CSV table of C-alpha atoms and ligand atoms in Angstrom, one decimal:
chain,number,residue,atom,x,y,z
R,1,MET,CA,-207.8,36.5,-22.2
R,2,SER,CA,-206.2,33.9,-19.8
R,3,GLN,CA,-208.4,32.0,-17.5
R,4,THR,CA,-205.7,31.2,-15.1
R,5,THR,CA,-207.0,30.7,-11.7
R,6,GLU,CA,-203.5,30.9,-9.8
R,7,PHE,CA,-202.1,34.3,-9.6
R,8,THR,CA,-198.2,34.3,-10.7
R,9,PRO,CA,-195.8,37.3,-9.7
R,10,SER,CA,-194.2,38.5,-12.8
R,11,GLY,CA,-191.3,39.5,-10.7
R,12,GLN,CA,-191.2,42.9,-12.5
R,13,LEU,CA,-192.2,46.4,-11.8
R,14,GLN,CA,-193.3,49.3,-14.2
R,15,LEU,CA,-193.3,52.8,-13.2
R,16,GLY,CA,-195.8,55.7,-14.0
R,17,VAL,CA,-195.8,59.4,-13.2
R,18,PHE,CA,-198.9,61.1,-11.9
R,19,PHE,CA,-198.7,65.0,-12.9
R,20,GLN,CA,-201.2,66.2,-10.3
R,21,GLY,CA,-202.5,69.7,-10.8
R,22,VAL,CA,-204.7,69.9,-7.7
R,23,ASN,CA,-203.4,68.4,-4.5
R,24,SER,CA,-201.7,69.0,-1.2
R,25,GLY,CA,-198.7,67.1,-2.5
R,26,THR,CA,-196.9,69.1,-5.2
R,27,VAL,CA,-194.8,72.2,-4.0
R,28,TRP,CA,-195.5,75.0,-6.4
R,29,LYS,CA,-193.6,77.6,-4.5
R,30,ALA,CA,-190.2,76.3,-4.1
R,31,PRO,CA,-187.3,78.1,-5.9
R,32,ALA,CA,-187.0,75.2,-8.5
R,33,SER,CA,-190.9,75.0,-8.9
R,34,GLY,CA,-192.1,75.3,-12.6
R,35,SER,CA,-195.5,76.4,-13.7
R,36,GLN,CA,-198.5,74.1,-13.5
R,37,THR,CA,-199.8,75.3,-16.8
R,38,ASP,CA,-196.7,75.9,-18.9
R,39,PHE,CA,-196.1,73.0,-21.6
R,40,GLU,CA,-192.6,73.1,-20.5
R,41,SER,CA,-193.4,71.5,-17.2
R,42,PHE,CA,-195.3,68.7,-18.8
R,43,ARG,CA,-192.7,68.2,-21.5
R,44,ARG,CA,-189.7,68.0,-19.2
R,45,ILE,CA,-191.3,65.4,-16.8
R,46,ALA,CA,-192.6,63.3,-19.7
R,47,GLN,CA,-189.3,63.2,-21.3
R,48,THR,CA,-187.6,62.5,-18.1
R,49,ALA,CA,-190.0,59.6,-17.4
R,50,GLU,CA,-189.2,58.3,-20.8
R,51,ARG,CA,-185.5,58.3,-20.4
R,52,GLY,CA,-186.3,56.3,-17.2
R,53,LEU,CA,-188.4,53.7,-19.3
R,54,PHE,CA,-191.4,54.7,-17.5
R,55,ALA,CA,-194.5,53.1,-18.8
R,56,ALA,CA,-196.9,55.8,-18.3
R,57,PHE,CA,-197.4,59.6,-17.9
R,58,PHE,CA,-200.7,60.2,-16.0
R,59,LEU,CA,-203.0,63.1,-15.8
R,60,GLY,CA,-205.7,63.4,-13.2
R,61,GLU,CA,-209.0,65.4,-13.8
R,62,GLY,CA,-210.8,68.0,-12.0
R,63,LEU,CA,-213.3,69.8,-14.1
R,64,ARG,CA,-214.0,72.4,-11.7
R,65,LEU,CA,-212.0,74.3,-9.0
R,66,ARG,CA,-213.3,73.4,-5.6
R,67,GLU,CA,-214.5,76.4,-3.7
R,68,HIS,CA,-215.0,77.0,0.0
R,69,LEU,CA,-217.0,79.7,1.4
R,70,GLY,CA,-217.0,81.4,-1.7
R,71,ARG,CA,-213.5,81.4,-2.6
R,72,PRO,CA,-211.3,79.0,-4.4
R,73,HIS,CA,-209.8,76.2,-2.1
R,74,ALA,CA,-206.5,77.2,-1.0
R,75,LEU,CA,-205.1,73.6,-1.7
R,76,ASP,CA,-206.1,73.8,-5.3
R,77,VAL,CA,-204.0,75.0,-8.0
R,78,ALA,CA,-205.8,77.1,-10.7
R,79,GLY,CA,-205.0,75.8,-14.1
R,80,ARG,CA,-205.3,72.3,-15.1
R,81,PRO,CA,-205.3,71.9,-19.0
R,82,ASP,CA,-207.5,69.4,-20.5
R,83,ALA,CA,-205.7,66.0,-20.3
R,84,GLN,CA,-206.2,64.8,-23.6
R,85,THR,CA,-205.1,68.2,-25.2
R,86,ALA,CA,-202.0,68.1,-23.1
R,87,LEU,CA,-201.3,64.5,-23.9
R,88,ALA,CA,-201.7,64.9,-27.6
R,89,ALA,CA,-199.1,67.7,-27.3
R,90,LEU,CA,-196.9,65.2,-25.5
R,91,ALA,CA,-197.4,62.4,-27.9
R,92,ALA,CA,-195.4,64.8,-30.4
R,93,VAL,CA,-192.3,65.1,-28.0
R,94,THR,CA,-192.1,61.6,-26.7
R,95,THR,CA,-191.9,58.2,-28.5
R,96,SER,CA,-192.6,55.4,-26.0
R,97,ILE,CA,-194.3,56.4,-23.0
R,98,GLY,CA,-198.1,55.6,-22.4
R,99,LEU,CA,-200.4,58.6,-22.1
R,100,VAL,CA,-203.0,58.3,-19.5
R,101,ALA,CA,-206.1,60.6,-19.5
R,102,THR,CA,-208.3,60.5,-16.4
R,103,GLN,CA,-211.7,61.1,-17.8
R,104,ASN,CA,-215.0,60.8,-15.7
R,105,THR,CA,-218.1,58.7,-16.9
R,106,THR,CA,-220.3,60.9,-15.1
R,107,TYR,CA,-220.2,63.9,-17.2
R,108,ASN,CA,-218.9,62.7,-20.5
R,109,ASP,CA,-220.8,60.9,-23.3
R,110,PRO,CA,-219.6,57.4,-24.5
R,111,ALA,CA,-219.5,57.8,-28.3
R,112,ASP,CA,-217.7,61.2,-27.9
R,113,LEU,CA,-215.1,60.0,-25.5
R,114,ALA,CA,-214.5,56.8,-27.2
R,115,HIS,CA,-213.7,58.8,-30.4
R,116,ARG,CA,-211.4,61.3,-28.6
R,117,LEU,CA,-209.5,58.4,-27.0
R,118,SER,CA,-209.2,56.4,-30.1
R,119,SER,CA,-207.9,59.5,-31.8
R,120,LEU,CA,-205.1,59.9,-29.0
R,121,ASP,CA,-204.3,56.3,-29.4
R,122,LEU,CA,-204.1,56.5,-33.3
R,123,LEU,CA,-202.0,59.7,-33.2
R,124,SER,CA,-199.7,58.3,-30.5
R,125,GLY,CA,-199.0,55.0,-32.3
R,126,GLY,CA,-200.9,52.8,-29.6
R,127,ARG,CA,-200.0,54.7,-26.4
R,128,ALA,CA,-203.2,56.0,-25.0
R,129,ALA,CA,-205.0,55.1,-21.8
R,130,TRP,CA,-208.1,56.0,-20.1
R,131,ASN,CA,-208.2,56.2,-16.3
R,132,ILE,CA,-211.9,55.7,-15.6
R,133,VAL,CA,-213.2,57.8,-12.7
R,134,THR,CA,-216.7,58.3,-11.5
R,135,THR,CA,-216.0,61.6,-9.7
R,136,ASP,CA,-217.5,61.9,-6.2
R,137,ASN,CA,-218.7,65.5,-5.7
R,138,ALA,CA,-221.5,67.8,-6.7
R,139,TRP,CA,-219.2,70.8,-7.4
R,140,THR,CA,-218.3,69.2,-10.7
R,141,GLY,CA,-222.0,68.2,-11.5
R,142,ALA,CA,-223.1,71.8,-11.1
R,143,ASN,CA,-220.7,72.7,-13.9
R,144,PHE,CA,-222.8,70.6,-16.5
R,145,ARG,CA,-226.0,70.9,-18.3
R,146,ARG,CA,-227.4,67.8,-16.7
R,147,GLY,CA,-226.4,69.2,-13.3
R,148,GLY,CA,-226.6,67.5,-10.2
R,149,TYR,CA,-224.8,64.5,-9.0
R,150,LEU,CA,-225.4,60.8,-9.2
R,151,ASP,CA,-225.3,58.7,-6.0
R,152,HIS,CA,-222.8,56.2,-5.4
R,153,ALA,CA,-224.5,53.2,-6.8
R,154,ASP,CA,-225.9,55.0,-9.8
R,155,ARG,CA,-222.4,56.3,-10.7
R,156,TYR,CA,-221.0,52.7,-11.2
R,157,THR,CA,-224.1,51.2,-13.1
R,158,HIS,CA,-223.7,54.4,-15.3
R,159,ALA,CA,-220.0,53.8,-15.5
R,160,GLU,CA,-220.5,50.3,-16.6
R,161,ALA,CA,-223.0,51.0,-19.5
R,162,PHE,CA,-220.4,53.8,-20.5
R,163,VAL,CA,-217.4,51.5,-20.8
R,164,GLU,CA,-219.4,48.7,-22.2
R,165,THR,CA,-220.6,51.0,-25.0
R,166,ALA,CA,-217.0,52.6,-25.5
R,167,LYS,CA,-215.6,48.9,-25.9
R,168,ARG,CA,-218.2,48.2,-28.6
R,169,ILE,CA,-217.3,51.4,-30.4
R,170,TRP,CA,-213.6,50.3,-30.3
R,171,ASP,CA,-214.6,46.7,-31.5
R,172,ALA,CA,-216.5,47.7,-34.2
R,173,TRP,CA,-214.0,47.8,-37.1
R,174,ASN,CA,-213.6,44.5,-38.6
R,175,GLY,CA,-210.2,45.0,-40.2
R,176,ASP,CA,-211.7,44.2,-43.8
R,177,GLY,CA,-213.0,47.6,-44.5
R,178,THR,CA,-216.4,46.9,-42.8
R,179,VAL,CA,-217.6,48.4,-39.6
R,180,ARG,CA,-220.4,47.4,-37.3
R,181,ARG,CA,-222.9,50.0,-36.0
R,182,VAL,CA,-223.2,50.1,-32.3
R,183,HIS,CA,-226.7,50.4,-30.9
R,184,HIS,CA,-227.1,50.9,-27.2
R,185,SER,CA,-230.4,51.7,-25.4
R,186,GLY,CA,-230.5,51.5,-21.7
R,187,LYS,CA,-231.4,53.2,-18.7
R,188,HIS,CA,-228.4,55.7,-19.0
R,189,TYR,CA,-227.8,56.2,-22.7
R,190,THR,CA,-229.2,55.8,-26.1
R,191,VAL,CA,-226.4,55.5,-28.7
R,192,ASP,CA,-226.7,54.8,-32.3
R,193,VAL,CA,-223.1,55.3,-33.9
R,194,THR,CA,-221.1,54.1,-36.8
R,195,PRO,CA,-217.5,54.4,-35.4
R,196,ARG,CA,-215.4,56.7,-37.3
R,197,LEU,CA,-212.0,55.3,-36.7
R,198,PRO,CA,-210.2,51.9,-37.2
R,199,ARG,CA,-208.7,49.8,-34.5
R,200,THR,CA,-205.3,51.3,-33.1
R,201,ALA,CA,-201.9,49.6,-32.9
R,202,GLN,CA,-202.8,48.4,-29.4
R,203,TYR,CA,-206.4,47.4,-30.5
R,204,ARG,CA,-208.0,49.9,-28.1
R,205,PRO,CA,-206.9,52.3,-25.4
R,206,VAL,CA,-205.7,50.5,-22.2
R,207,LEU,CA,-208.2,50.9,-19.3
R,208,PHE,CA,-207.1,52.2,-16.0
R,209,GLN,CA,-209.6,52.4,-13.1
R,210,ALA,CA,-209.3,54.6,-9.9
R,211,GLY,CA,-212.1,54.1,-7.2
R,212,ASP,CA,-211.7,51.8,-4.1
R,213,SER,CA,-215.3,51.0,-2.8
R,214,PRO,CA,-216.5,47.5,-3.2
R,215,GLU,CA,-218.5,48.5,-6.4
R,216,GLY,CA,-215.4,50.2,-7.6
R,217,ARG,CA,-213.3,47.2,-7.1
R,218,ASP,CA,-216.0,44.8,-8.9
R,219,PHE,CA,-216.3,47.5,-11.8
R,220,ALA,CA,-212.3,47.3,-12.3
R,221,ALA,CA,-212.4,43.5,-11.9
R,222,ARG,CA,-214.9,43.3,-14.9
R,223,GLN,CA,-213.6,46.1,-17.0
R,224,ALA,CA,-210.2,47.4,-16.3
R,225,ASP,CA,-206.6,46.5,-17.4
R,226,VAL,CA,-205.0,48.3,-14.6
R,227,ILE,CA,-206.1,49.6,-11.3
R,228,PHE,CA,-204.6,52.9,-10.0
R,229,SER,CA,-204.9,51.9,-6.4
R,230,ALA,CA,-204.5,53.5,-3.0
R,231,HIS,CA,-202.7,50.7,-1.3
R,232,PRO,CA,-199.0,51.0,-1.5
R,233,GLN,CA,-197.9,49.6,2.0
R,234,LEU,CA,-196.7,46.0,1.4
R,235,ALA,CA,-199.1,44.2,3.7
R,236,ASP,CA,-202.0,46.3,2.5
R,237,ALA,CA,-201.1,45.9,-1.1
R,238,LEU,CA,-200.9,42.1,-0.6
R,239,ASP,CA,-204.2,42.0,0.8
R,240,PHE,CA,-205.7,44.2,-2.1
R,241,ARG,CA,-204.0,42.1,-4.6
R,242,ARG,CA,-205.8,39.0,-3.0
R,243,ASP,CA,-208.9,40.8,-3.0
R,244,ILE,CA,-208.8,41.9,-6.7
R,245,VAL,CA,-207.7,38.4,-7.8
R,246,GLU,CA,-210.8,36.8,-6.2
R,247,ARG,CA,-213.0,39.5,-7.7
R,248,THR,CA,-211.5,39.2,-11.1
R,249,LEU,CA,-211.9,35.4,-11.1
R,250,ARG,CA,-215.7,35.8,-9.9
R,251,ALA,CA,-216.1,38.3,-13.1
R,252,GLY,CA,-214.7,35.2,-15.3
R,253,ARG,CA,-211.4,36.8,-16.1
R,254,GLY,CA,-207.9,35.3,-15.3
R,255,ALA,CA,-206.0,35.9,-12.0
R,256,ASN,CA,-203.3,37.9,-13.7
R,257,ASP,CA,-205.6,39.9,-15.9
R,258,VAL,CA,-205.7,43.0,-13.9
R,259,LYS,CA,-202.4,45.0,-13.2
R,260,ILE,CA,-202.2,47.2,-9.9
R,261,MET,CA,-200.2,50.2,-9.6
R,262,PRO,CA,-200.6,52.3,-6.5
R,263,ALA,CA,-200.3,55.9,-5.9
R,264,SER,CA,-197.1,56.8,-4.4
R,265,GLU,CA,-194.5,59.6,-3.5
R,266,PHE,CA,-190.7,59.0,-3.2
R,267,ILE,CA,-188.3,61.1,-1.0
R,268,LEU,CA,-185.0,59.8,-1.8
R,269,ALA,CA,-181.3,60.7,-0.8
R,270,ALA,CA,-177.7,59.1,-0.7
R,271,THR,CA,-178.2,58.3,2.9
R,272,PRO,CA,-181.3,57.6,5.2
R,273,GLU,CA,-180.5,60.4,7.3
R,274,GLU,CA,-180.5,62.9,4.5
R,275,ALA,CA,-183.8,61.4,3.2
R,276,LEU,CA,-185.4,61.9,6.6
R,277,GLU,CA,-184.1,65.7,6.6
R,278,LYS,CA,-185.4,66.1,3.0
R,279,LYS,CA,-188.6,64.7,4.0
R,280,ALA,CA,-189.2,67.3,6.9
R,281,TRP,CA,-188.3,69.9,4.6
R,282,VAL,CA,-190.8,68.8,1.7
R,283,ARG,CA,-193.6,68.5,4.3
R,284,SER,CA,-193.0,72.1,5.5
R,285,LEU,CA,-193.4,73.2,2.0
R,286,GLN,CA,-196.3,71.1,1.2
R,287,ILE,CA,-198.5,72.4,4.1
R,288,GLY,CA,-197.7,76.1,5.3
R,289,PRO,CA,-199.9,78.1,7.6
R,290,GLU,CA,-202.6,79.1,5.1
R,291,GLN,CA,-202.9,75.5,3.8
R,292,ALA,CA,-203.2,74.0,7.2
R,293,ILE,CA,-206.2,76.5,8.0
R,294,ALA,CA,-207.9,75.9,4.7
R,295,TYR,CA,-207.8,72.1,5.0
R,296,LEU,CA,-209.5,72.3,8.6
R,297,GLU,CA,-212.1,74.9,7.1
R,298,GLN,CA,-213.0,72.2,4.4
R,299,PHE,CA,-214.2,69.8,7.3
R,300,TRP,CA,-215.5,72.5,9.8
R,301,GLY,CA,-217.7,74.1,7.0
R,302,ARG,CA,-216.9,77.6,8.5
R,303,GLU,CA,-214.2,80.4,8.5
R,304,LEU,CA,-211.3,79.5,10.6
R,305,GLN,CA,-208.9,82.3,9.8
R,306,GLY,CA,-208.8,83.5,13.3
R,307,TYR,CA,-207.0,80.4,14.5
R,308,ASP,CA,-203.4,80.2,15.0
R,309,PRO,CA,-202.0,77.6,12.7
R,310,ASP,CA,-199.5,76.9,15.5
R,311,GLY,CA,-202.0,76.7,18.2
R,312,PRO,CA,-204.5,73.6,19.0
R,313,LEU,CA,-207.4,72.7,16.9
R,314,PRO,CA,-210.4,74.9,16.8
R,315,ASP,CA,-212.5,74.7,19.9
R,316,ILE,CA,-215.7,75.5,18.0
R,317,ASP,CA,-217.9,73.0,16.4
R,318,PRO,CA,-218.2,72.3,12.7
R,319,VAL,CA,-221.2,73.6,10.9
R,320,VAL,CA,-223.4,70.6,10.6
R,321,GLU,CA,-224.9,70.8,7.3
R,322,GLU,CA,-224.3,69.7,3.7
R,323,THR,CA,-220.6,70.6,3.7
R,324,SER,CA,-219.7,67.5,2.5
R,325,GLU,CA,-219.1,64.7,0.2
R,326,THR,CA,-222.0,66.1,-2.1
R,327,ARG,CA,-220.4,69.5,-2.3
R,328,GLY,CA,-216.6,69.3,-2.2
R,329,SER,CA,-214.1,66.7,-1.1
R,330,GLY,CA,-214.7,66.9,2.7
R,331,PHE,CA,-217.0,64.5,4.4
R,332,HIS,CA,-220.8,64.1,5.1
R,333,GLY,CA,-222.2,66.9,7.3
R,334,ALA,CA,-223.7,64.6,9.6
R,335,LYS,CA,-220.3,63.1,10.7
R,336,ALA,CA,-218.7,66.5,11.2
R,337,ARG,CA,-219.0,66.9,14.9
R,338,GLN,CA,-217.9,63.2,15.4
R,339,LEU,CA,-214.8,63.7,13.3
R,340,ALA,CA,-214.0,67.0,14.9
R,341,ASP,CA,-214.1,65.5,18.4
R,342,GLN,CA,-212.0,62.6,17.2
R,343,TRP,CA,-209.4,64.9,15.6
R,344,ARG,CA,-209.2,67.3,18.7
R,345,ALA,CA,-208.6,64.3,21.0
R,346,GLU,CA,-205.9,62.9,18.7
R,347,ALA,CA,-204.2,66.2,18.4
R,348,ALA,CA,-204.4,66.9,22.1
R,349,GLU,CA,-203.2,63.4,22.9
R,350,LYS,CA,-200.0,63.8,20.6
R,351,GLY,CA,-199.6,67.6,21.4
R,352,LEU,CA,-199.9,68.6,17.7
R,353,SER,CA,-200.7,72.1,16.5
R,354,ILE,CA,-203.1,72.7,13.6
R,355,ARG,CA,-200.2,72.8,11.2
R,356,GLN,CA,-198.5,69.8,12.6
R,357,PHE,CA,-201.9,67.9,12.8
R,358,VAL,CA,-202.8,68.8,9.1
R,359,SER,CA,-199.3,68.0,8.1
R,360,ALA,CA,-199.6,64.6,9.6
R,361,LYS,CA,-203.1,63.9,8.2
R,362,THR,CA,-201.9,64.8,4.6
R,363,SER,CA,-198.6,63.3,4.9
R,364,ARG,CA,-199.4,60.5,2.5
R,365,GLY,CA,-197.5,58.6,5.3
R,366,ASP,CA,-199.0,55.5,3.7
R,367,SER,CA,-197.7,56.1,0.3
R,368,THR,CA,-194.4,57.8,0.8
R,369,PHE,CA,-191.3,55.8,0.2
R,370,THR,CA,-188.5,57.6,2.3
R,371,GLY,CA,-184.9,56.6,2.3
R,372,SER,CA,-181.7,55.9,0.5
R,373,TYR,CA,-181.9,54.8,-3.1
R,374,THR,CA,-180.5,51.2,-2.1
R,375,GLU,CA,-182.8,50.8,0.9
R,376,VAL,CA,-185.9,51.9,-1.1
R,377,ALA,CA,-184.9,49.7,-4.0
R,378,ASP,CA,-184.6,46.7,-1.6
R,379,ARG,CA,-188.0,47.4,-0.5
R,380,LEU,CA,-189.5,47.8,-3.9
R,381,ALA,CA,-187.9,44.4,-5.0
R,382,GLU,CA,-189.8,42.7,-2.4
R,383,TYR,CA,-193.0,44.1,-4.0
R,384,ALA,CA,-191.8,42.4,-7.1
R,385,ARG,CA,-190.9,39.2,-5.6
R,386,THR,CA,-194.4,38.9,-3.9
R,387,GLY,CA,-196.4,40.3,-6.7
R,388,ALA,CA,-198.0,42.8,-4.4
R,389,VAL,CA,-198.2,45.2,-7.1
R,390,ASP,CA,-197.1,45.5,-10.9
R,391,GLY,CA,-195.6,49.1,-10.3
R,392,PHE,CA,-196.0,52.3,-8.8
R,393,ASN,CA,-197.8,55.5,-10.1
R,394,ILE,CA,-195.4,58.2,-8.7
R,395,SER,CA,-196.5,61.8,-7.7
R,396,PRO,CA,-193.4,63.9,-7.8
R,397,TRP,CA,-193.6,66.5,-5.1
R,398,LEU,CA,-191.6,68.9,-7.3
R,399,ILE,CA,-192.4,69.8,-10.9
R,400,PRO,CA,-190.5,69.6,-13.2
R,401,THR,CA,-187.3,68.2,-11.7
R,402,GLY,CA,-189.0,65.8,-9.2
R,403,LEU,CA,-188.1,62.8,-11.2
R,404,ASP,CA,-184.5,63.3,-11.7
R,405,ASP,CA,-183.2,61.6,-8.7
R,406,ILE,CA,-185.6,58.6,-9.3
R,407,ILE,CA,-184.4,58.2,-13.0
R,408,ASN,CA,-180.7,58.7,-12.0
R,409,HIS,CA,-180.5,56.7,-8.9
R,410,LEU,CA,-183.4,54.6,-8.2
R,411,VAL,CA,-184.1,53.2,-11.5
R,412,PRO,CA,-180.4,51.8,-12.0
R,413,GLU,CA,-180.6,50.2,-8.5
R,414,LEU,CA,-183.9,48.4,-9.5
R,415,GLN,CA,-182.5,47.3,-12.9
R,416,GLU,CA,-179.4,46.0,-11.1
R,417,ARG,CA,-181.9,43.9,-8.9
R,418,GLY,CA,-183.5,42.6,-12.2
R,419,VAL,CA,-187.0,43.9,-11.1
R,420,TYR,CA,-187.2,46.8,-13.8
R,421,PRO,CA,-186.9,46.8,-17.5
R,422,THR,CA,-183.7,48.0,-19.3
R,423,GLN,CA,-185.7,48.6,-22.4
R,424,TYR,CA,-189.2,49.2,-23.6
R,425,ALA,CA,-190.7,45.9,-24.4
R,426,GLY,CA,-192.5,47.3,-27.5
R,427,SER,CA,-193.9,50.3,-29.2
R,428,THR,CA,-197.4,50.3,-27.6
R,429,LEU,CA,-198.6,50.8,-23.9
R,430,ARG,CA,-200.3,47.5,-24.0
R,431,GLU,CA,-197.2,45.8,-24.7
R,432,ASN,CA,-194.9,47.8,-22.2
R,433,LEU,CA,-197.3,46.7,-19.6
R,434,GLY,CA,-197.4,43.1,-20.5
R,435,LEU,CA,-201.1,43.2,-21.2
R,436,ALA,CA,-203.0,40.7,-23.7
R,437,THR,CA,-204.6,41.9,-26.8
R,438,PRO,CA,-208.3,42.2,-25.8
R,439,VAL,CA,-210.8,39.7,-27.1
R,440,ARG,CA,-213.4,41.3,-29.1
R,441,SER,CA,-216.7,41.8,-27.0
R,442,ALA,CA,-219.5,39.5,-27.9
R,443,ALA,CA,-222.0,42.4,-27.3
R,444,GLY,CA,-221.9,44.0,-30.6
R,445,ALA,CA,-221.6,40.8,-32.8
R,446,ASP,CA,-225.1,41.0,-34.0
R,447,ALA,CA,-225.2,44.6,-35.1
R,448,PRO,CA,-225.5,45.3,-38.7
R,449,THR,CA,-222.2,45.7,-40.7
R,450,VAL,CA,-221.7,48.6,-43.0
R,451,THR,CA,-218.8,49.2,-45.6
R,452,ALA,CA,-216.6,51.8,-44.4
R,453,GLN,CA,-216.0,54.9,-46.6
R,454,ALA,CA,-212.4,55.6,-47.6
I,501,FMN,C1,-206.0,56.8,-6.7
I,501,FMN,C2,-207.1,57.6,-7.1
I,501,FMN,C3,-207.2,58.6,-8.0
I,501,FMN,C4,-208.3,59.3,-8.5
I,501,FMN,N1,-208.1,60.3,-9.4
I,501,FMN,C5,-209.3,61.1,-9.7
I,501,FMN,C6,-209.0,62.2,-10.6
I,501,FMN,O1,-208.2,62.6,-11.1
I,501,FMN,N2,-210.2,62.8,-10.7
I,501,FMN,C7,-211.6,62.6,-10.5
I,501,FMN,O2,-212.6,63.1,-10.7
I,501,FMN,N3,-211.7,61.4,-9.5
I,501,FMN,C8,-210.5,60.7,-9.1
I,501,FMN,N4,-210.5,59.7,-8.2
I,501,FMN,C9,-212.0,59.3,-7.7
I,501,FMN,C10,-212.9,58.4,-8.0
I,501,FMN,O3,-213.1,58.8,-9.5
I,501,FMN,C11,-214.1,58.0,-7.3
I,501,FMN,O4,-215.1,59.0,-7.6
I,501,FMN,C12,-213.9,57.9,-5.8
I,501,FMN,O5,-212.7,57.3,-5.6
I,501,FMN,C13,-215.2,57.4,-5.2
I,501,FMN,O6,-215.4,56.0,-5.7
I,501,FMN,P1,-215.2,54.8,-4.8
I,501,FMN,O7,-216.2,55.0,-3.7
I,501,FMN,O8,-215.3,53.6,-5.5
I,501,FMN,O9,-213.9,55.0,-4.2
I,501,FMN,C14,-209.5,58.9,-7.9
I,501,FMN,C15,-209.7,57.9,-6.9
I,501,FMN,C16,-208.6,57.1,-6.7
I,501,FMN,C17,-208.5,56.0,-5.5
């Protein structure tokens, strides 16, 4: 681990692909759309990404379909295969790309998850990663035996104990046929385990983190290798980098130790004009009339089916109760009326219909790179030069062909500008991301050592 206090841009970018199952960004109803559950969709995207030397293939996690007023939320796609199962299958049809599983710390158990991630890491030859999330809604909690839902502060102390325990499990093999037992007894867990797998080709799975609060950022600064951030705009990305470097140094790590890859979407074409036309078309597919109404219903907490998607925002007020961050992905009930007033004023001022307003709200304006291949390559080269980010995690708006133009046209432009690899740096994800081998955690040093069974 380097203890460098000055951050130095690497001048390079890495790309990842974020295959989203549940969202308002992927178009599942266009003629070229594949299936969200068919392995062919996963295989096609992963192999295309690998052809473009992408560092990582990324799967999100949603352990329960969101519901609203007793029916599945219209923006959700039913069918999201378990991430580690899908990634294990992909390991067999790819050779170099990293395989990132989003897994939450709130509803898993550390010894079990550490073992399953080690398994993926071993079977893929050192290509596994864990995107650590805490999961912010009680819908998910209701699915689990322990039920309920942890409040924000607790979710991160819980996550910290979880990750520390997982790291000790991964550190436990000594490389000489002996293994340390791992004991952990704390507020959240009691674990007593003799780890069942040796270290992997990249020592242990790479750790990503996604969560943006101050607590989430400090957690990442202490524990993560890479942050999956929500800050892709250049000025914002530079601020975020400064903030993370400060937090990383405060955590006793080096200024370059935590990589940053923001979520992003690319709408590209041969000319800027064509790209803008394409963007309008993509947006119209992403938010249809039903999606627009369903989106508002999340926030209003009530049926809005009688409202015209091409008319103004609903004049009735939201139901002020627990609609809310403790239930789904909306916002807290108490703020509902305030937000509705604000949105109505904003839509009236700009003359936007429900559909136009929702389209603007969900447009990921902040995270969309629209333009010609050369234009966008020039913009990205600036990110590499300034060190604002270490790469981008791209959500294709079309599955499974949505990466084709990026691989065929954008990647060569980036390579020409010297900011993108021309081959994989190594065989493990850690090597390909330019991450150092972890230093063994001191936490387990005193645990008894036992001889491993063959
Ligand atoms: C870019 C990004 C991607 C995320 N992906 C997931 C996901 O796939 N599954 C999940 O349960 N939570 C996901 N989260 C949510 C985080 O786990 C976390 O619960 C949420 O951001 C609230 O924590 P915070 O207040 O620290 O931001 C994601 C968050 C971010 C910023």
